mmCIF file of N, CA and C in Angstrom:
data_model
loop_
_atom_site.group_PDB
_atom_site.id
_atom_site.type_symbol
_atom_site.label_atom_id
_atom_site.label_comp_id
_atom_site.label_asym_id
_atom_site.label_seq_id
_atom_site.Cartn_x
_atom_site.Cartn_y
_atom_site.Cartn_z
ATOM 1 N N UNK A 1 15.581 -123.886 159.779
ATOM 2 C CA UNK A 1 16.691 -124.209 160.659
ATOM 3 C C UNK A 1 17.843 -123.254 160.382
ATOM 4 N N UNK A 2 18.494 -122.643 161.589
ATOM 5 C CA UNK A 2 19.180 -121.860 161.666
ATOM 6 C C UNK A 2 20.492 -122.334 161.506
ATOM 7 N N UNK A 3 22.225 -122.505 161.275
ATOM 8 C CA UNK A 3 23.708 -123.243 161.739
ATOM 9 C C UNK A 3 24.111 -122.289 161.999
ATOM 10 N N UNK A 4 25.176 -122.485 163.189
ATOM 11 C CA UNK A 4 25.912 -121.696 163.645
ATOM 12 C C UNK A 4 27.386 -122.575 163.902
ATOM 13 N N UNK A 5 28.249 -122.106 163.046
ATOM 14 C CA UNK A 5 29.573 -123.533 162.911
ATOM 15 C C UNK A 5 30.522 -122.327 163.961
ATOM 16 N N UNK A 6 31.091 -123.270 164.707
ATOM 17 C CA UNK A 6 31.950 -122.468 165.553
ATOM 18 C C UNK A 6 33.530 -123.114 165.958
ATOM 19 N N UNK A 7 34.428 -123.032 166.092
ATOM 20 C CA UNK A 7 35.134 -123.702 166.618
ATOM 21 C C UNK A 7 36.880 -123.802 165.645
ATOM 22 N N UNK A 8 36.934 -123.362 164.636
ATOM 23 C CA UNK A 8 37.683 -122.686 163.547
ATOM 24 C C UNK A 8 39.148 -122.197 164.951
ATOM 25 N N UNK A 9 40.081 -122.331 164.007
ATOM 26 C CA UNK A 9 41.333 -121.505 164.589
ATOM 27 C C UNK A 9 42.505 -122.134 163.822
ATOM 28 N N UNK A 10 43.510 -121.903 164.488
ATOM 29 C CA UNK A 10 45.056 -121.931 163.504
ATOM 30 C C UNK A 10 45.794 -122.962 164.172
ATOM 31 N N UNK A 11 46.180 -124.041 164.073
ATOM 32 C CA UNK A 11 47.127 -125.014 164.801
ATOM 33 C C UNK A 11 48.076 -125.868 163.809
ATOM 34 N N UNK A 12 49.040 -126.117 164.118
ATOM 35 C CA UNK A 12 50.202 -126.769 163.672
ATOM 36 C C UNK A 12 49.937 -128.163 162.850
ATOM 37 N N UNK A 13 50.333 -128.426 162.289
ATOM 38 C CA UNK A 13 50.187 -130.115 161.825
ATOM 39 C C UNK A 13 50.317 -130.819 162.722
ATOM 40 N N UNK A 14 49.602 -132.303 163.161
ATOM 41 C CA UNK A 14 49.569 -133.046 163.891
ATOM 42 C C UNK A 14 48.359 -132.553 164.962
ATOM 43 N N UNK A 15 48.047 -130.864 165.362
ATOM 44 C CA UNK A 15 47.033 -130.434 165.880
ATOM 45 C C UNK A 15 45.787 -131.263 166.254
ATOM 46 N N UNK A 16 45.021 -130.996 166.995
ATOM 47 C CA UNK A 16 43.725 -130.848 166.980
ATOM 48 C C UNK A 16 42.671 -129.737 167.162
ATOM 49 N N UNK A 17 40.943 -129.938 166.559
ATOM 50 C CA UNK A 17 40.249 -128.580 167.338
ATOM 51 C C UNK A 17 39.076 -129.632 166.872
ATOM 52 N N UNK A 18 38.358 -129.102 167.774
ATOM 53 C CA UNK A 18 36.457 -129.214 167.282
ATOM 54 C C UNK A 18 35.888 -128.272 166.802
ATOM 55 N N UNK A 19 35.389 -128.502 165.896
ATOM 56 C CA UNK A 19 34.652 -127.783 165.588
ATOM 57 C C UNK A 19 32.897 -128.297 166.610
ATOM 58 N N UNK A 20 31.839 -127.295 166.094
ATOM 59 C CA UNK A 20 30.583 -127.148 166.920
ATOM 60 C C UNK A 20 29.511 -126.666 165.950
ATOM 61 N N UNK A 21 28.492 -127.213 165.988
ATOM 62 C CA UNK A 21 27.462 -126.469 164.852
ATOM 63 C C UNK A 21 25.818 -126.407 165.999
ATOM 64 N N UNK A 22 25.385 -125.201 166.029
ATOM 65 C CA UNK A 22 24.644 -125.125 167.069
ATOM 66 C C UNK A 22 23.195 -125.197 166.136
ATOM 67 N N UNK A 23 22.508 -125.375 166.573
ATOM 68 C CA UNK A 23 21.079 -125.659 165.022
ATOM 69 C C UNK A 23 19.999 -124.750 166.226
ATOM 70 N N UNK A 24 19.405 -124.314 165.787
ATOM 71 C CA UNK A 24 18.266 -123.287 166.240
ATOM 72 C C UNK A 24 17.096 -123.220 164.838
ATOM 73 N N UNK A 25 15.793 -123.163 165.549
ATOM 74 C CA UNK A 25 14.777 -123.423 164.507
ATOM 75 C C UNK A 25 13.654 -124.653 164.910
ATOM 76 N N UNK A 26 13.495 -124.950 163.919
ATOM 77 C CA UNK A 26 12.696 -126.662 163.827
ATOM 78 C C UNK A 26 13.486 -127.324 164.319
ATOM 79 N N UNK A 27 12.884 -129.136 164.600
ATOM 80 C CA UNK A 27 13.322 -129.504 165.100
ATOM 81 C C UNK A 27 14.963 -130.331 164.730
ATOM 82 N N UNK A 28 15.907 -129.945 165.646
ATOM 83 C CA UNK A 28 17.087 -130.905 164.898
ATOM 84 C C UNK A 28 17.069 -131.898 165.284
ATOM 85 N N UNK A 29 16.543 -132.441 165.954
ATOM 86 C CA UNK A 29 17.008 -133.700 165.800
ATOM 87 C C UNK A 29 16.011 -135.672 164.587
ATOM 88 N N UNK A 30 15.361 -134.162 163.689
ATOM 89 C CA UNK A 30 14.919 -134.892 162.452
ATOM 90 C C UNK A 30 15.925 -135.045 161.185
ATOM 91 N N UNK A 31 17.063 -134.273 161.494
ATOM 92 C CA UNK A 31 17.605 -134.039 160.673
ATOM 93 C C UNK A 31 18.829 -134.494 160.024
ATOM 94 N N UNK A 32 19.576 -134.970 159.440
ATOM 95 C CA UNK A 32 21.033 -135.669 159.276
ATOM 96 C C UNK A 32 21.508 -134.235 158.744
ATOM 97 N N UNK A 33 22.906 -134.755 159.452
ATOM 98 C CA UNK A 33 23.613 -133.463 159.248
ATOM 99 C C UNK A 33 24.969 -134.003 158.861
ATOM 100 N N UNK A 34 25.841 -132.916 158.084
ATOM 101 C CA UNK A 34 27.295 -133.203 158.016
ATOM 102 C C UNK A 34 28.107 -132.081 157.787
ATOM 103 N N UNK A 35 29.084 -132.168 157.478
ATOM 104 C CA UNK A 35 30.325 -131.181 157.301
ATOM 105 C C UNK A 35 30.807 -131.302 156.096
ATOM 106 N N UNK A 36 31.228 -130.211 155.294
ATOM 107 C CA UNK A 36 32.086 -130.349 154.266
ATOM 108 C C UNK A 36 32.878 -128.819 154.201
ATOM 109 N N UNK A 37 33.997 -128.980 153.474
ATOM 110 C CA UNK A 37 34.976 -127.694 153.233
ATOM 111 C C UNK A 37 35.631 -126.993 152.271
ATOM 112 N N UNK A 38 35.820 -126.033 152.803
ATOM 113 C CA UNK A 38 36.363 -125.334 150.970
ATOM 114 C C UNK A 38 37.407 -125.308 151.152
ATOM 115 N N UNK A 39 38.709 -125.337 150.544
ATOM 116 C CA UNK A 39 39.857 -124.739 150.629
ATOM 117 C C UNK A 39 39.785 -123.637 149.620
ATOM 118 N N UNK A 40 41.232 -123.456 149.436
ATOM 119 C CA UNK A 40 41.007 -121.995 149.104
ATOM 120 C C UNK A 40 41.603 -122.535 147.105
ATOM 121 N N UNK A 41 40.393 -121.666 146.244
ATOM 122 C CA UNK A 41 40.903 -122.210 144.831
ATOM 123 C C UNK A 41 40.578 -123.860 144.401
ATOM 124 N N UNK A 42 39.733 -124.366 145.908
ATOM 125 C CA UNK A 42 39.094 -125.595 145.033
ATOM 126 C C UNK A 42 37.535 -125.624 145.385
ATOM 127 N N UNK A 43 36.918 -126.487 145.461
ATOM 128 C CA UNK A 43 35.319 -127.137 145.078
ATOM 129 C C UNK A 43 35.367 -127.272 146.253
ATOM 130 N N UNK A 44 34.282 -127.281 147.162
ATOM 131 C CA UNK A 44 33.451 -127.531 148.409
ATOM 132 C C UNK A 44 33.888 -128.883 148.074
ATOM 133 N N UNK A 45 33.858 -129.880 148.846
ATOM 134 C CA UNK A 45 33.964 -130.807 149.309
ATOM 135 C C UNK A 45 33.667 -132.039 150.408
ATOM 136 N N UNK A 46 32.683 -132.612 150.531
ATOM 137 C CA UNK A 46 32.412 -133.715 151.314
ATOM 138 C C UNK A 46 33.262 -133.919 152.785
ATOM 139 N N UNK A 47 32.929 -133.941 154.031
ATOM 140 C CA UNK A 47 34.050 -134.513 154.680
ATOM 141 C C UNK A 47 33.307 -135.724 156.069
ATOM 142 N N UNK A 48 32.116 -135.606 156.085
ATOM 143 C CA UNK A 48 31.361 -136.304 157.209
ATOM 144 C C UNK A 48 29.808 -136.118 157.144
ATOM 145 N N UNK A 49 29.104 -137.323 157.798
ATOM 146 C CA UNK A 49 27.737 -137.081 157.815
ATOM 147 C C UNK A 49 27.312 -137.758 159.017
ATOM 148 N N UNK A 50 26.105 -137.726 159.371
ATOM 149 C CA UNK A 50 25.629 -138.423 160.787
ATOM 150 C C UNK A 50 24.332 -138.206 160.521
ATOM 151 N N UNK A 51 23.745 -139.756 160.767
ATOM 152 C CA UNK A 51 22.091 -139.622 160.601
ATOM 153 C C UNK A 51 21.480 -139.001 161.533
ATOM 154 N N UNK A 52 20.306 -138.692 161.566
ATOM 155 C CA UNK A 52 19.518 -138.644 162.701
ATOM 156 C C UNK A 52 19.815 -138.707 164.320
ATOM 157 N N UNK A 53 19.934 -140.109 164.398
ATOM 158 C CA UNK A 53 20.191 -140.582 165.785
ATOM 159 C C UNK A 53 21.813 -140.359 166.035
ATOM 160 N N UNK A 54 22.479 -140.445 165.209
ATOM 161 C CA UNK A 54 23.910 -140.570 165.727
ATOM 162 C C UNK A 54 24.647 -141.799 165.566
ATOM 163 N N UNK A 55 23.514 -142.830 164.989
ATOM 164 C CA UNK A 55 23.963 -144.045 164.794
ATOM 165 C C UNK A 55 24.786 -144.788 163.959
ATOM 166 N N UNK A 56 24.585 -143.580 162.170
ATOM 167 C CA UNK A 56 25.487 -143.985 161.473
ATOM 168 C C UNK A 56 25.969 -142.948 161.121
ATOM 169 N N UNK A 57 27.397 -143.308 160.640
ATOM 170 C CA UNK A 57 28.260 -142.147 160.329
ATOM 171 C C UNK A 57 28.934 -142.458 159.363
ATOM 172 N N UNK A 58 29.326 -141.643 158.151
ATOM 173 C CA UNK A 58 30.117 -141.900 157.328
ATOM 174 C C UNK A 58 31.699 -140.374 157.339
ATOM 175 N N UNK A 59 32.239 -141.124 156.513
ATOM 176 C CA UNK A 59 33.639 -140.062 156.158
ATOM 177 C C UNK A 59 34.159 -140.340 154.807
ATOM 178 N N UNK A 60 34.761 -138.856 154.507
ATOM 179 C CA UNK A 60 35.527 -139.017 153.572
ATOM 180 C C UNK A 60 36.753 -139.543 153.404
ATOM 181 N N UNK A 61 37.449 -140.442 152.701
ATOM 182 C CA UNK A 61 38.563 -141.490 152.553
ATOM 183 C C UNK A 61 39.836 -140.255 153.274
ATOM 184 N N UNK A 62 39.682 -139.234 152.926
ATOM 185 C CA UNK A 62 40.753 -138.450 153.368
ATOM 186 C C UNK A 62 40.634 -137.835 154.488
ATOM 187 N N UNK A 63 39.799 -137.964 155.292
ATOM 188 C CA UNK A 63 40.016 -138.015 156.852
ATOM 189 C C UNK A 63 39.294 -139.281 157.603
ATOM 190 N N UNK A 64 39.294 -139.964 156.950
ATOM 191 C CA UNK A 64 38.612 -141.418 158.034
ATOM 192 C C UNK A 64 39.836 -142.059 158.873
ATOM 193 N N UNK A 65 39.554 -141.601 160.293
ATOM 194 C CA UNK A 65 40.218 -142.114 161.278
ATOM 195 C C UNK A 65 40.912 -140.942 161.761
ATOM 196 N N UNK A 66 40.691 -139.705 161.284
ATOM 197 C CA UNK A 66 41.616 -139.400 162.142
ATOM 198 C C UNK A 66 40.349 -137.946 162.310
ATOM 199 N N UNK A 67 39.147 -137.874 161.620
ATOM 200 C CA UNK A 67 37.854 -137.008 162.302
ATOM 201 C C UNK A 67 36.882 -137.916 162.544
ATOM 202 N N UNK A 68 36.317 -137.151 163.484
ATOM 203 C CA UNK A 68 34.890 -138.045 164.644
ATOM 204 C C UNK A 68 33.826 -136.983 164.023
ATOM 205 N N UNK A 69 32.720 -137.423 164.055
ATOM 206 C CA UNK A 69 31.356 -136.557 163.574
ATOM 207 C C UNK A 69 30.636 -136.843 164.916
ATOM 208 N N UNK A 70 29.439 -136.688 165.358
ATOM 209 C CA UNK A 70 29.313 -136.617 166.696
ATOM 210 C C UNK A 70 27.883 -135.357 166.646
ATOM 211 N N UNK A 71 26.763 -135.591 167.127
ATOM 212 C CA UNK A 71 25.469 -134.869 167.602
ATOM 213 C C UNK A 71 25.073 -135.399 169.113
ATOM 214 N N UNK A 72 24.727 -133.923 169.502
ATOM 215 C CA UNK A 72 23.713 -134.202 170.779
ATOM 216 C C UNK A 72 22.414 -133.422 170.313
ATOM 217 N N UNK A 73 21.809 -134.605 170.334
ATOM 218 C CA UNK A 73 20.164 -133.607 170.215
ATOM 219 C C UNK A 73 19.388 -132.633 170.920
ATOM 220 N N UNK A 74 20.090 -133.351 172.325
ATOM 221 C CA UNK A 74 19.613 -132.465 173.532
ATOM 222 C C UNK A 74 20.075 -131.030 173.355
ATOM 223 N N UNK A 75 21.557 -130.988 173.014
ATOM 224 C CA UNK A 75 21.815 -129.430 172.525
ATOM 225 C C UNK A 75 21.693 -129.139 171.343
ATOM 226 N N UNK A 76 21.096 -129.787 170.410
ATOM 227 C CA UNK A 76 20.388 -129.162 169.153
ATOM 228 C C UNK A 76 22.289 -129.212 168.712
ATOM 229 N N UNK A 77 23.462 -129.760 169.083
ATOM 230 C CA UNK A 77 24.607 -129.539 168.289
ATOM 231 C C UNK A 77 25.397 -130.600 167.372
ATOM 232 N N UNK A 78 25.824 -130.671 166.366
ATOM 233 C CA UNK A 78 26.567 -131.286 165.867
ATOM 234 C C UNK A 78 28.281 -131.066 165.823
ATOM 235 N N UNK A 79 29.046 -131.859 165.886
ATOM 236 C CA UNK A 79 30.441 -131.561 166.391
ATOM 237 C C UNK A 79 31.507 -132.249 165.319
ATOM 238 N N UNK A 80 32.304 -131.729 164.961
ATOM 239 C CA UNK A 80 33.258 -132.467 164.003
ATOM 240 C C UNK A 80 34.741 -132.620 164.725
ATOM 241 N N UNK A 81 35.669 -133.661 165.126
ATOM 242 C CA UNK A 81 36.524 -133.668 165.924
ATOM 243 C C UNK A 81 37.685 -133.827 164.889
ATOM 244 N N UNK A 82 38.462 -132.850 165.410
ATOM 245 C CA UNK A 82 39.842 -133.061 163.542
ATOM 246 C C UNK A 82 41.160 -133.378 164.775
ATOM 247 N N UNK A 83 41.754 -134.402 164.175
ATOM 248 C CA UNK A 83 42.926 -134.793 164.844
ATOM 249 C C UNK A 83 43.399 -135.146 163.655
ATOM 250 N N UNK A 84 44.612 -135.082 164.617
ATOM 251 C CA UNK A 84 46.048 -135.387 163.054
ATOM 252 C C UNK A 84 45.950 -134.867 162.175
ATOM 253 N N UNK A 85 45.810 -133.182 162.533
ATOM 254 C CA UNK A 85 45.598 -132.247 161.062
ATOM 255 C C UNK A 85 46.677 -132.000 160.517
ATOM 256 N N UNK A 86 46.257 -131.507 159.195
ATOM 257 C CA UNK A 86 47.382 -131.758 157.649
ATOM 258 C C UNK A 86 47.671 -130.306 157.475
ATOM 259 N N UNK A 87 48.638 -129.441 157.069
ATOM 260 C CA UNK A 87 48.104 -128.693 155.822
ATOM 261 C C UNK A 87 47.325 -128.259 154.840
ATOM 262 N N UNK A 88 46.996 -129.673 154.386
ATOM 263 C CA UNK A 88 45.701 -130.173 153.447
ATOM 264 C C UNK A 88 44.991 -129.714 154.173
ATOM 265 N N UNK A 89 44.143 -130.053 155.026
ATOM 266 C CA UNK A 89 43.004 -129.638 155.720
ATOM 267 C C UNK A 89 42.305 -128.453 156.310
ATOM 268 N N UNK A 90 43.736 -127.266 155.665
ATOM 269 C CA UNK A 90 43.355 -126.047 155.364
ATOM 270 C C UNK A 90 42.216 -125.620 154.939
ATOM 271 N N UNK A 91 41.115 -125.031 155.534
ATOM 272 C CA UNK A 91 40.019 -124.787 154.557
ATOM 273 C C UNK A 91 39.355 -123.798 155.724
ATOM 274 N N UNK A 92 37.638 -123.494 154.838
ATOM 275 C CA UNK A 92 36.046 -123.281 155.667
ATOM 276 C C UNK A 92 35.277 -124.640 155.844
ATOM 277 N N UNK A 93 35.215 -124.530 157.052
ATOM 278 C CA UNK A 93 34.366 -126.103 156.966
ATOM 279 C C UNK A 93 32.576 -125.267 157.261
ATOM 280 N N UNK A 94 32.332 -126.332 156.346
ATOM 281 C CA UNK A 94 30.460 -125.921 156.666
ATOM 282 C C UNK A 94 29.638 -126.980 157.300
ATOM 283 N N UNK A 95 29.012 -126.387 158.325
ATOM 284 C CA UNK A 95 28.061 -127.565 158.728
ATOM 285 C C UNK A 95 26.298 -127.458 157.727
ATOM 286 N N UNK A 96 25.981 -128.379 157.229
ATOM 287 C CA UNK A 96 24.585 -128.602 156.988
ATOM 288 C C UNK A 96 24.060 -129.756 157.036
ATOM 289 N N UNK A 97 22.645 -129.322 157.472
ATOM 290 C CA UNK A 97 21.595 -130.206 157.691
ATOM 291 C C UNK A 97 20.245 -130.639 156.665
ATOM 292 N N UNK A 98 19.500 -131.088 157.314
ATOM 293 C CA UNK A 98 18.248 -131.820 155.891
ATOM 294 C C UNK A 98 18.668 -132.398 154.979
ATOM 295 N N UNK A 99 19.382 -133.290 154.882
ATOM 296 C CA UNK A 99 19.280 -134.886 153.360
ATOM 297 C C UNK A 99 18.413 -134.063 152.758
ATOM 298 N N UNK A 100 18.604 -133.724 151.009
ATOM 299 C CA UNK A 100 17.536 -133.266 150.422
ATOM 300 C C UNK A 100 17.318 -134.772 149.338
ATOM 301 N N UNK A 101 17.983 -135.185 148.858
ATOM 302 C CA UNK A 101 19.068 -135.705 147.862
ATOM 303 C C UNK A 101 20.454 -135.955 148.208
ATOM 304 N N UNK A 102 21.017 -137.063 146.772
ATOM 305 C CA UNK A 102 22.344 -137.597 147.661
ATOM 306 C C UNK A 102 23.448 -136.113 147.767
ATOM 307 N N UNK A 103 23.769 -136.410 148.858
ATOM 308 C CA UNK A 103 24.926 -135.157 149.282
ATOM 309 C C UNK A 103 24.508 -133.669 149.205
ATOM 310 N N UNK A 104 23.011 -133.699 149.152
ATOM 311 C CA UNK A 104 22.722 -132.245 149.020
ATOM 312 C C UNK A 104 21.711 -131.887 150.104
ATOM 313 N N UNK A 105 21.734 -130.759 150.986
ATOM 314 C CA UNK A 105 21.057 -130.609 151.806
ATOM 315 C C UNK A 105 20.748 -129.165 151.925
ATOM 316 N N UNK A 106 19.419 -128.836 152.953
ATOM 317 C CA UNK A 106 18.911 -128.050 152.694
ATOM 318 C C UNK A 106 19.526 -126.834 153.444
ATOM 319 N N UNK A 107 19.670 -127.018 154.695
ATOM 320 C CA UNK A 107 20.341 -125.880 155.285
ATOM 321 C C UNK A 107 22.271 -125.938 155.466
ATOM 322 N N UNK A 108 22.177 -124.380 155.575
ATOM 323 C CA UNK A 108 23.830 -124.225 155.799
ATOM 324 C C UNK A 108 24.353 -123.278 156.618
ATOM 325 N N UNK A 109 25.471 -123.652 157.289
ATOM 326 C CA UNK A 109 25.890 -122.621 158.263
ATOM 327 C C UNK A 109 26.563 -121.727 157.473
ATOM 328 N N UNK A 110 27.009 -120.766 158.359
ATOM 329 C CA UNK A 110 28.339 -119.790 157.713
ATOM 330 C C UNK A 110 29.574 -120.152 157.685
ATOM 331 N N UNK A 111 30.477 -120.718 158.236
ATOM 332 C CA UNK A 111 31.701 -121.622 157.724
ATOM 333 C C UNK A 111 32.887 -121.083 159.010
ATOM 334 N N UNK A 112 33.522 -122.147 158.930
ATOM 335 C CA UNK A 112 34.229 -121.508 160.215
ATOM 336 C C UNK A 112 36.015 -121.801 159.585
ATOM 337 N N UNK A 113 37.128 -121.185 159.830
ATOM 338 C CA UNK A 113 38.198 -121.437 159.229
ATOM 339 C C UNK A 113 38.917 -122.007 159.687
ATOM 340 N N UNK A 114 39.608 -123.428 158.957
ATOM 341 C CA UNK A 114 40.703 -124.149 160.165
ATOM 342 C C UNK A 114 42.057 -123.878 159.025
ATOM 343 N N UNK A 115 42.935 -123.351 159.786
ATOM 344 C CA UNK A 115 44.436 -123.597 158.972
ATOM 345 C C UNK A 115 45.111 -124.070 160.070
ATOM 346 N N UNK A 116 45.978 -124.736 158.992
ATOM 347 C CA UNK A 116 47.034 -125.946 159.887
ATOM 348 C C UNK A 116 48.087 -125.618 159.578
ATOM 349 N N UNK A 117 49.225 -125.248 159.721
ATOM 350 C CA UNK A 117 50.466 -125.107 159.191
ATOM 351 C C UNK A 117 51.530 -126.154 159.551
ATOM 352 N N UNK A 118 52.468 -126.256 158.249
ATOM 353 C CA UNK A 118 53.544 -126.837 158.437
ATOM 354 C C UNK A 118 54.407 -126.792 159.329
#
């Protein structure tokens, strides 16, 4: 399986953007997928997941409620929706797919950049 994370750009605090993760390869829609991000000078980090179907979804305490996680199978895409962005939320966000183990999965995109400014 191929990721292609797209959707990265520069917006103000309070902002929004989507991000987009396009999956090419085998099939995606066997796959649970999620998002996590780097900022800059810390640890990758956790931020969303979505099973299979789309049915369950989890988040990290520091954006629950204010990002949506979100797949269409039909377009092989997974989508991360960031509202009420921080500063904090400065980072590369990565999309990957395949549950290998807890929080570890097999494929990864290339990372797309969101900065938020004050």
């Amino acid at each position: 399986v191929q990721l292609q994370a797209s959707g990265g750009g520069s917006v103000q605090a309070g902002g929004s953007l989507r991000l987009s993760c396009a999956a090419s390869g085998r099939s995606f829609s066997n796959y649970d997928m999620a998002w996590f991000r780097q900022a800059p000078r810390k640890e990758r980090e956790y931020v969303a997941s979505i099973n299979w179907s789309g049915s369950i979804t989890f988040y990290a305490d520091s954006v629950k409620g204010r990002f949506t996680i979100s797949r269409d199978n039909a377009k092989n895409t997974v989508y991360l929706q960031l509202n009420g962005l921080k500063p904090e939320d400065t980072a590369v966000y990565y999309c990957a797919g395949g549950l290998v183990a807890d929080n570890e999965y097999a494929y990864w995109g290339q990372g797309t950049l969101v900065t938020v400014s004050s």
